[in-house]
Short mmCIF file of C-alpha atoms and ligand atoms in Angstrom, two decimals:
data_model
loop_
_atom_site.label_atom_id
_atom_site.label_comp_id
_atom_site.label_asym_id
_atom_site.label_seq_id
_atom_site.Cartn_x
_atom_site.Cartn_y
_atom_site.Cartn_z
CA MET H 27 -146.77 99.79 94.31
CA TYR H 28 -145.13 96.37 93.91
CA THR H 29 -144.75 94.50 97.18
CA ARG H 30 -144.21 90.85 98.04
CA SER H 31 -144.32 88.92 101.24
CA ARG H 32 -146.50 85.87 100.81
CA SER H 33 -144.49 84.55 97.83
CA ASP H 34 -141.36 84.69 99.98
CA VAL H 35 -143.04 82.87 102.87
CA LEU H 36 -144.34 80.18 100.53
CA PHE H 37 -140.91 79.74 98.94
CA ALA H 38 -139.30 79.26 102.36
CA THR H 39 -141.83 76.50 103.09
CA ALA H 40 -141.35 74.94 99.65
CA ARG H 41 -137.57 74.85 100.10
CA ASP H 42 -138.00 72.78 103.22
CA CYS H 43 -139.82 70.03 101.40
CA MET H 44 -138.76 70.21 97.73
CA PRO H 45 -135.26 70.30 96.15
CA GLY H 46 -134.68 73.98 95.46
CA GLY H 47 -138.29 74.65 96.45
CA VAL H 48 -139.54 73.83 92.97
CA SER H 49 -141.07 71.10 90.83
CA SER H 50 -138.85 72.04 87.86
CA PRO H 51 -135.39 73.67 88.18
CA VAL H 52 -135.74 76.86 86.09
CA ARG H 53 -138.60 78.05 88.30
CA ALA H 54 -136.18 78.68 91.19
CA TYR H 55 -134.93 81.97 89.64
CA LYS H 56 -131.29 80.91 90.09
CA ALA H 57 -130.30 82.55 86.81
CA VAL H 58 -132.02 85.86 87.50
CA GLY H 59 -131.62 86.28 91.25
CA GLY H 60 -134.26 86.79 93.90
CA SER H 61 -136.94 84.26 94.63
CA PRO H 62 -139.90 83.10 92.55
CA VAL H 63 -143.35 84.61 92.51
CA PHE H 64 -146.07 82.16 93.50
CA ILE H 65 -149.04 82.32 91.16
CA GLU H 66 -152.58 82.43 92.48
CA GLN H 67 -154.57 82.55 89.25
CA GLY H 68 -154.60 83.46 85.59
CA ALA H 69 -157.19 84.88 83.20
CA GLY H 70 -156.49 85.56 79.53
CA ALA H 71 -153.10 87.21 79.04
CA TRP H 72 -152.72 88.07 82.73
CA ILE H 73 -151.71 86.22 85.88
CA GLN H 74 -151.90 87.29 89.50
CA ASP H 75 -149.52 86.26 92.26
CA VAL H 76 -150.37 85.43 95.87
CA ASP H 77 -149.54 89.02 96.91
CA GLY H 78 -152.07 90.44 94.43
CA ASN H 79 -149.52 91.65 91.84
CA ARG H 80 -150.70 91.30 88.22
CA TYR H 81 -148.47 90.47 85.27
CA VAL H 82 -148.85 90.14 81.50
CA ASP H 83 -147.71 86.55 81.06
CA TYR H 84 -145.34 85.45 78.31
CA VAL H 85 -144.47 82.11 79.93
CA LEU H 86 -147.91 80.66 79.25
CA SER H 87 -146.83 77.48 81.02
CA TYR H 88 -143.80 77.31 78.66
CA GLY H 89 -146.00 77.25 75.58
CA PRO H 90 -149.17 75.18 75.97
CA LEU H 91 -151.58 78.07 76.60
CA LEU H 92 -152.11 79.19 73.00
CA VAL H 93 -155.50 80.64 74.02
CA GLY H 94 -154.30 82.18 77.30
CA HIS H 95 -155.21 81.33 80.88
CA ALA H 96 -158.50 79.77 81.92
CA HIS H 97 -160.05 80.13 78.48
CA GLN H 98 -163.79 79.52 78.81
CA GLU H 99 -163.97 76.80 76.17
CA VAL H 100 -161.01 74.94 77.67
CA VAL H 101 -162.37 75.21 81.21
CA ASP H 102 -165.80 74.01 80.04
CA ALA H 103 -164.26 71.06 78.20
CA ILE H 104 -162.25 70.09 81.29
CA GLN H 105 -165.32 70.31 83.53
CA VAL H 106 -167.47 68.25 81.20
CA ALA H 107 -164.76 65.60 80.90
CA ALA H 108 -164.00 65.51 84.63
CA ARG H 109 -167.66 65.01 85.54
CA LYS H 110 -167.66 61.86 83.45
CA GLY H 111 -164.57 60.46 85.15
CA THR H 112 -160.94 61.44 85.40
CA SER H 113 -159.24 58.36 83.97
CA PHE H 114 -160.23 54.89 82.85
CA GLY H 115 -157.10 53.16 81.61
CA ALA H 116 -159.31 52.19 78.69
CA CYS H 117 -160.18 53.47 75.22
CA THR H 118 -162.27 56.64 74.84
CA GLU H 119 -163.75 58.23 71.73
CA HIS H 120 -161.99 61.57 72.04
CA GLU H 121 -158.45 60.17 71.70
CA SER H 122 -159.12 59.63 68.01
CA ASN H 123 -160.86 63.02 67.76
CA LEU H 124 -157.74 64.77 69.06
CA ILE H 125 -155.52 62.73 66.77
CA ARG H 126 -157.70 63.47 63.73
CA LYS H 127 -157.54 67.14 64.59
CA ILE H 128 -153.73 67.02 64.81
CA GLN H 129 -153.52 65.09 61.55
CA SER H 130 -155.66 67.69 59.76
CA PHE H 131 -152.79 70.14 60.35
CA MET H 132 -149.91 67.65 60.30
CA PRO H 133 -150.83 65.01 57.72
CA LEU H 134 -147.33 63.52 57.82
CA MET H 135 -148.22 62.09 61.22
CA GLU H 136 -149.95 59.13 59.58
CA ARG H 137 -150.40 57.42 62.94
CA LEU H 138 -149.87 58.69 66.46
CA ARG H 139 -149.54 57.36 69.97
CA LEU H 140 -150.57 59.60 72.90
CA VAL H 141 -148.29 59.73 75.94
CA ASN H 142 -148.02 61.98 79.01
CA SER H 143 -145.23 64.46 78.29
CA GLY H 144 -142.83 65.69 75.66
CA THR H 145 -140.00 63.83 77.39
CA GLU H 146 -141.93 60.58 77.10
CA ALA H 147 -142.78 61.24 73.45
CA VAL H 148 -139.12 61.77 72.59
CA MET H 149 -137.88 58.72 74.54
CA SER H 150 -140.44 56.58 72.75
CA ALA H 151 -139.66 57.98 69.30
CA LEU H 152 -135.95 57.30 69.78
CA ARG H 153 -136.56 53.72 70.91
CA LEU H 154 -138.69 53.24 67.82
CA ALA H 155 -136.05 54.75 65.54
CA ARG H 156 -133.38 52.48 67.02
CA ALA H 157 -135.55 49.43 66.58
CA PHE H 158 -136.56 50.32 63.03
CA THR H 159 -133.02 50.98 61.83
CA GLY H 160 -131.24 48.41 64.01
CA ARG H 161 -128.70 51.09 65.00
CA ASP H 162 -127.87 52.64 68.39
CA LYS H 163 -126.40 56.08 67.91
CA ILE H 164 -128.36 59.28 67.59
CA ILE H 165 -127.46 62.84 66.65
CA LYS H 166 -128.72 65.91 68.49
CA CYS H 167 -127.79 69.59 68.36
CA ALA H 168 -125.95 71.51 71.06
CA GLY H 169 -128.44 73.76 72.83
CA ASN H 170 -131.48 71.78 71.69
CA TYR H 171 -133.52 70.35 74.55
CA HIS H 172 -135.68 67.28 74.13
CA GLY H 173 -136.71 66.61 77.72
CA HIS H 174 -134.70 64.90 80.42
CA ALA H 175 -134.20 61.36 79.10
CA ASP H 176 -130.65 60.11 79.80
CA CYS H 177 -129.43 60.03 76.22
CA LEU H 178 -130.61 63.60 75.55
CA LEU H 179 -129.17 65.42 78.56
CA VAL H 180 -125.97 66.02 76.67
CA GLU H 181 -125.12 69.65 75.88
CA ALA H 182 -128.81 70.42 76.28
CA GLY H 183 -130.60 73.76 76.29
CA SER H 184 -133.45 74.94 78.53
CA GLY H 185 -132.79 74.57 82.28
CA VAL H 186 -129.56 72.66 81.66
CA ALA H 187 -128.11 75.64 79.78
CA THR H 188 -129.68 78.13 82.16
CA LEU H 189 -128.10 76.53 85.20
CA GLY H 190 -124.83 75.71 83.41
CA LEU H 191 -125.04 71.92 83.90
CA PRO H 192 -123.91 70.58 80.51
CA ASN H 193 -123.02 67.10 81.73
CA CYS H 194 -125.57 65.75 84.17
CA PRO H 195 -124.26 63.15 86.64
CA GLY H 196 -126.15 59.86 86.81
CA ILE H 197 -126.10 59.22 83.09
CA PRO H 198 -124.25 55.99 82.23
CA LYS H 199 -121.17 56.65 80.13
CA HIS H 200 -122.20 54.18 77.44
CA VAL H 201 -125.54 55.98 77.06
CA ALA H 202 -123.92 59.38 76.60
CA GLU H 203 -121.45 57.85 74.12
CA ASP H 204 -124.29 56.94 71.80
CA THR H 205 -125.35 60.59 71.55
CA LEU H 206 -123.41 62.57 68.97
CA VAL H 207 -123.69 66.33 69.36
CA VAL H 208 -123.43 68.74 66.42
CA PRO H 209 -123.95 72.51 66.18
CA PHE H 210 -127.43 73.66 65.12
CA ASN H 211 -127.62 75.05 61.58
CA ASN H 212 -124.49 73.20 60.50
CA LEU H 213 -124.93 70.56 57.80
CA SER H 214 -121.29 69.62 57.39
CA ALA H 215 -121.09 68.59 61.06
CA VAL H 216 -123.92 66.13 60.42
CA GLU H 217 -122.15 64.77 57.34
CA GLN H 218 -118.98 64.35 59.36
CA ALA H 219 -120.84 62.44 62.08
CA PHE H 220 -122.06 59.96 59.46
CA GLU H 221 -118.57 59.68 57.96
CA LYS H 222 -117.15 58.91 61.39
CA HIS H 223 -119.86 56.39 62.33
CA PRO H 224 -120.95 54.69 59.11
CA GLY H 225 -124.01 52.46 59.53
CA GLU H 226 -124.26 53.23 63.25
CA ILE H 227 -126.60 56.22 63.43
CA ALA H 228 -130.31 55.52 63.82
CA ALA H 229 -131.66 59.05 63.72
CA MET H 230 -131.13 62.72 64.11
CA ILE H 231 -133.52 64.52 66.42
CA VAL H 232 -133.78 68.27 66.03
CA GLU H 233 -135.94 71.17 67.15
CA PRO H 234 -136.69 72.48 63.64
CA VAL H 235 -136.91 75.96 65.12
CA ALA H 236 -134.70 75.86 68.19
CA GLY H 237 -136.59 77.09 71.22
CA ASN H 238 -134.54 76.05 74.21
CA MET H 239 -131.46 78.22 73.71
CA GLY H 240 -133.80 81.08 72.95
CA VAL H 241 -135.61 80.99 69.65
CA ILE H 242 -133.37 80.34 66.62
CA PRO H 243 -134.87 79.77 63.17
CA PRO H 244 -133.26 77.26 60.82
CA ALA H 245 -130.93 78.78 58.23
CA ASP H 246 -132.15 78.67 54.62
CA GLY H 247 -131.84 75.12 53.35
CA TYR H 248 -130.84 73.63 56.71
CA LEU H 249 -133.89 71.43 57.25
CA ASN H 250 -133.97 70.35 53.60
CA GLY H 251 -130.28 69.57 53.85
CA LEU H 252 -130.88 67.40 56.92
CA ARG H 253 -133.70 65.60 55.11
CA GLN H 254 -131.36 64.78 52.22
CA ILE H 255 -128.48 63.58 54.41
CA LEU H 256 -130.69 61.40 56.60
CA THR H 257 -132.38 59.86 53.56
CA ASP H 258 -129.00 59.16 51.93
CA GLN H 259 -127.82 57.48 55.13
CA ASN H 260 -131.00 55.39 55.65
CA ALA H 261 -131.42 57.04 59.02
CA LEU H 262 -134.55 58.72 60.39
CA LEU H 263 -135.20 62.43 60.74
CA ILE H 264 -137.15 63.24 63.89
CA PHE H 265 -138.62 66.71 64.33
CA ASP H 266 -139.15 67.51 67.97
CA GLU H 267 -142.15 69.82 67.63
CA VAL H 268 -143.10 69.70 71.31
CA MET H 269 -142.47 73.42 71.40
CA THR H 270 -142.95 74.46 67.76
CA GLY H 271 -146.08 72.41 67.07
CA PHE H 272 -149.01 74.82 66.52
CA ARG H 273 -146.72 77.67 67.56
CA VAL H 274 -144.49 78.51 64.57
CA HIS H 275 -147.33 77.71 62.15
CA PRO H 276 -150.65 75.89 62.58
CA GLY H 277 -149.02 72.91 60.89
CA GLY H 278 -145.76 73.21 62.83
CA ALA H 279 -142.30 73.70 61.36
CA GLN H 280 -142.83 70.80 58.96
CA ALA H 281 -145.60 72.79 57.23
CA LEU H 282 -143.87 76.16 57.49
CA TYR H 283 -140.63 74.94 55.90
CA ASP H 284 -142.22 72.15 53.83
CA VAL H 285 -139.83 69.46 55.02
CA ALA H 286 -141.03 65.94 55.83
CA PRO H 287 -139.65 64.30 58.97
CA ASP H 288 -140.04 60.55 59.41
CA LEU H 289 -141.26 60.97 62.98
CA THR H 290 -142.57 63.93 64.96
CA THR H 291 -142.91 64.48 68.68
CA LEU H 292 -145.54 66.78 70.18
CA GLY H 293 -146.61 68.02 73.61
CA LYS H 294 -147.58 71.34 75.19
CA VAL H 295 -150.35 72.92 73.00
CA ILE H 296 -152.02 69.57 72.25
CA GLY H 297 -152.90 69.29 75.97
CA GLY H 298 -153.99 72.89 76.46
CA GLY H 299 -152.13 73.07 79.79
CA LEU H 300 -152.72 69.51 80.97
CA PRO H 301 -150.01 66.84 80.82
CA ILE H 302 -149.80 65.19 77.41
CA GLY H 303 -147.37 64.23 74.67
CA ALA H 304 -147.57 62.39 71.36
CA TYR H 305 -145.30 60.84 68.80
CA GLY H 306 -146.12 59.71 65.33
CA GLY H 307 -145.19 59.68 61.69
CA ARG H 308 -144.78 57.25 58.83
CA ASP H 309 -147.18 54.37 58.98
CA ASP H 310 -144.51 51.79 58.13
CA ILE H 311 -142.51 52.93 61.16
CA MET H 312 -145.38 53.37 63.62
CA THR H 313 -146.53 49.83 62.90
CA TRP H 314 -143.48 48.64 64.86
CA ILE H 315 -145.12 49.88 68.08
CA ALA H 316 -146.73 47.27 70.36
CA PRO H 317 -149.25 45.72 70.15
CA GLU H 318 -148.93 45.77 66.33
CA GLY H 319 -145.18 45.44 66.54
CA SER H 320 -142.66 44.51 69.16
CA VAL H 321 -141.40 47.93 70.32
CA TYR H 322 -142.92 48.27 73.76
CA GLN H 323 -144.23 51.57 75.11
CA ALA H 324 -147.17 51.99 77.47
CA GLY H 325 -148.79 54.34 80.00
CA THR H 326 -151.57 54.10 82.58
CA LEU H 327 -152.65 57.70 82.05
CA SER H 328 -151.87 57.91 78.31
CA GLY H 329 -154.71 59.46 76.35
CA ASN H 330 -156.15 60.83 79.58
CA PRO H 331 -159.70 62.03 78.80
CA ILE H 332 -159.37 65.40 80.51
CA ALA H 333 -156.06 66.25 78.83
CA VAL H 334 -157.44 65.12 75.48
CA GLN H 335 -160.51 67.36 75.82
CA ALA H 336 -158.44 70.33 76.98
CA GLY H 337 -156.18 69.85 73.98
CA LEU H 338 -159.07 69.58 71.54
CA ALA H 339 -160.70 72.74 72.91
CA THR H 340 -157.37 74.59 72.71
CA LEU H 341 -156.77 73.56 69.12
CA ASN H 342 -160.37 74.27 68.07
CA SER H 343 -160.32 77.74 69.52
CA GLY H 344 -156.64 78.64 69.10
CA LEU H 345 -156.14 77.72 65.49
CA ASN H 346 -159.05 79.93 64.38
CA GLU H 347 -157.30 82.92 65.92
CA TRP H 348 -153.73 81.83 65.27
CA ASP H 349 -153.02 84.64 62.78
CA TYR H 350 -154.00 87.24 65.37
CA ALA H 351 -151.57 85.75 67.92
CA ALA H 352 -148.78 85.74 65.33
CA SER H 353 -149.50 89.35 64.38
CA GLN H 354 -149.42 90.39 68.05
CA ALA H 355 -146.08 88.61 68.40
CA ALA H 356 -144.73 90.53 65.39
CA LEU H 357 -146.02 93.80 66.85
CA LEU H 358 -144.34 93.14 70.16
CA MET H 359 -141.07 91.97 68.61
CA ASN H 360 -140.91 95.14 66.48
CA GLY H 361 -141.73 97.33 69.45
CA LEU H 362 -139.11 95.72 71.69
CA GLY H 363 -136.50 95.93 68.94
CA ALA H 364 -137.23 99.63 68.35
CA ILE H 365 -136.95 100.47 72.06
CA ALA H 366 -133.62 98.67 72.39
CA SER H 367 -132.32 100.30 69.25
CA ASP H 368 -133.36 103.81 70.44
CA LYS H 369 -131.35 103.25 73.60
CA SER H 370 -128.41 101.69 71.72
CA VAL H 371 -128.82 98.41 73.60
CA PRO H 372 -127.39 95.57 71.48
CA MET H 373 -130.28 93.15 71.14
CA GLN H 374 -131.32 90.52 68.60
CA VAL H 375 -135.00 89.66 68.36
CA ASN H 376 -135.49 86.18 66.89
CA GLY H 377 -138.99 84.87 66.40
CA VAL H 378 -141.18 82.59 64.32
CA GLY H 379 -144.99 82.69 64.54
CA THR H 380 -146.09 82.92 68.15
CA MET H 381 -142.74 82.37 69.90
CA PHE H 382 -139.70 84.60 70.10
CA SER H 383 -136.64 85.66 72.10
CA CYS H 384 -134.62 88.78 72.80
CA PHE H 385 -130.88 88.13 73.05
CA PHE H 386 -128.72 90.89 74.49
CA THR H 387 -125.88 90.62 72.01
CA GLY H 388 -124.72 92.44 68.91
CA ALA H 389 -124.10 89.23 66.97
CA PRO H 390 -126.77 87.40 64.96
CA VAL H 391 -127.82 84.30 66.90
CA MET H 392 -127.82 81.08 64.89
CA ASP H 393 -126.56 78.31 67.21
CA TRP H 394 -125.53 77.66 70.81
CA ASP H 395 -122.15 79.39 70.46
CA THR H 396 -123.78 82.63 69.30
CA ALA H 397 -126.73 82.33 71.72
CA SER H 398 -124.29 82.10 74.57
CA THR H 399 -122.76 85.47 73.63
CA SER H 400 -125.94 87.01 75.07
CA ASN H 401 -125.33 89.10 78.17
CA VAL H 402 -127.15 87.01 80.78
CA VAL H 403 -126.35 89.45 83.58
CA PHE H 404 -128.08 92.22 81.64
CA PHE H 405 -130.98 89.86 80.94
CA ALA H 406 -131.35 89.14 84.65
CA LYS H 407 -131.50 92.86 85.46
CA VAL H 408 -134.10 93.50 82.76
CA PHE H 409 -136.07 90.46 83.92
CA ARG H 410 -136.25 91.83 87.49
CA GLN H 411 -137.26 95.30 86.33
CA LEU H 412 -139.96 93.86 84.09
CA LEU H 413 -141.29 91.68 86.88
CA ILE H 414 -141.89 94.59 89.23
CA ARG H 415 -143.58 96.42 86.34
CA GLY H 416 -146.03 93.59 85.77
CA VAL H 417 -144.44 91.58 82.96
CA HIS H 418 -143.81 87.89 83.59
CA LEU H 419 -141.06 86.19 81.54
CA ALA H 420 -139.45 82.81 81.99
CA PRO H 421 -136.56 83.35 84.41
CA SER H 422 -133.97 82.44 81.80
CA GLN H 423 -132.34 84.02 78.79
CA TYR H 424 -132.66 80.66 77.05
CA GLU H 425 -136.42 80.15 77.29
CA ALA H 426 -138.84 81.58 74.73
CA TRP H 427 -141.51 84.27 75.08
CA PHE H 428 -144.92 82.92 74.02
CA MET H 429 -147.87 84.85 72.61
CA SER H 430 -151.52 83.86 72.94
CA THR H 431 -154.68 84.63 71.01
CA VAL H 432 -155.83 86.88 73.88
CA HIS H 433 -152.82 89.19 74.26
CA ASP H 434 -154.63 92.36 73.20
CA SER H 435 -153.32 95.84 72.49
CA GLU H 436 -153.55 96.78 76.18
CA ALA H 437 -151.26 93.87 77.12
CA ILE H 438 -148.78 94.77 74.37
CA LYS H 439 -148.74 98.46 75.33
CA HIS H 440 -148.25 97.58 78.99
CA THR H 441 -145.29 95.36 78.00
CA LEU H 442 -143.65 97.94 75.75
CA ASP H 443 -144.00 100.72 78.35
CA ALA H 444 -142.54 98.41 81.00
CA PHE H 445 -139.66 97.41 78.71
CA ASP H 446 -138.85 101.04 77.98
CA GLU H 447 -138.72 101.87 81.69
CA ALA H 448 -136.86 98.68 82.57
CA LEU H 449 -134.08 99.36 80.06
CA GLU H 450 -133.81 102.95 81.27
CA VAL H 451 -133.40 101.83 84.89
CA VAL H 452 -130.89 99.11 84.05
CA LEU H 453 -128.81 101.44 81.84
CA ASN H 454 -128.78 104.15 84.52
CA ASP H 455 -127.77 101.66 87.20
CA ASP H 456 -124.88 100.27 85.14
N1 HOZ J 18 -140.21 72.25 78.92
C1 HOZ J 18 -139.69 73.58 78.92
C2 HOZ J 18 -138.73 73.66 77.81
N2 HOZ J 18 -138.34 74.90 77.50
C3 HOZ J 18 -139.07 73.94 80.20
C4 HOZ J 18 -139.95 73.77 81.34
C5 HOZ J 18 -139.18 73.49 82.56
O1 HOZ J 18 -138.00 73.12 82.48
O2 HOZ J 18 -139.78 73.64 83.61
#
């Protein structure tokens, strides 16, 4: 029997002292109704809330937990690192070990700089691209989300799309004007942007598999087409692989689709659940970063030894079992699709590797316009029915489901049974 009381009490307290009661907006459940569950602990594929309810977790901290919750090797690595000291603001051996590990899967990242979040990685990469090219404008895609830096909160996905806040106040007009927005999966829009602003565009940043308007794979030839256009225009191609890195393929989207970005941004999995980010790429570009070059970027906690060790342990363990996680994702996607189809519920399942989305729409989803045809009211109802049946999703149609290496057949069966029942209840209520 699903009951809650303590979560509600804690949320009331949190609302008194935090905007919306949360540390990040999507967590407030505004798009799905009700109030958030407060999590007590996690182990493997499962989490438990403060009222003792258990859930199979597909949020996985929005992606980082490739090996599930409280994985023994990750916990051990964190404990060993913490006993030696939590932060030094000085060089440690394992920074290079983590970077070497990343480079063994993403060799195009010839040199990297570690930072503290995906947002920071993206801000830094864009500053570098602007310095390197001597140009100010950038291109991004509608519905892509690259963190909350001013110049990128324009027609963004993730929480911005979820809460319907396309134009965030507080962003200087001249900053927003330097961001050109094009539809995802549309090469001619990129060509037109260059025609309209010749010699002014420093870079295009793109999620090579979109993950923040739900998961949307690139159309055939899209990434190659971008590579060609950006090369022709002497502008840089930046792959934001904060979400896709080690998730769509062990070598990220750049390996899966065999397209070479000039710069790449990372986060999430490389910290195994602790705060981290990284940016890197061509050596001749990265050499512009201080202290080698004059593009300044710094951070007291950058390369934090605990985050670095958690990331290393996650990559060491997770990449050995990556194929299993991807096969479990495929199993679940097929199962969900079959259940929806049996009940004549229009639903598109989009997924690549270990991340996927279910859109409640009859139309194929390939960009923001088609993603936003998804029935978000229906999603909210299904979300609530799944929650009380022990399945924890991100409280947004536009966030991805993530699979881990420890989601076993019991977790998948539990999810499929819950989905079947949830759809039945929602259809009967409608
Ligand atoms: N960074 C995540 C992007 N999908 C969202 C996490 C959040 O907004 O809390």
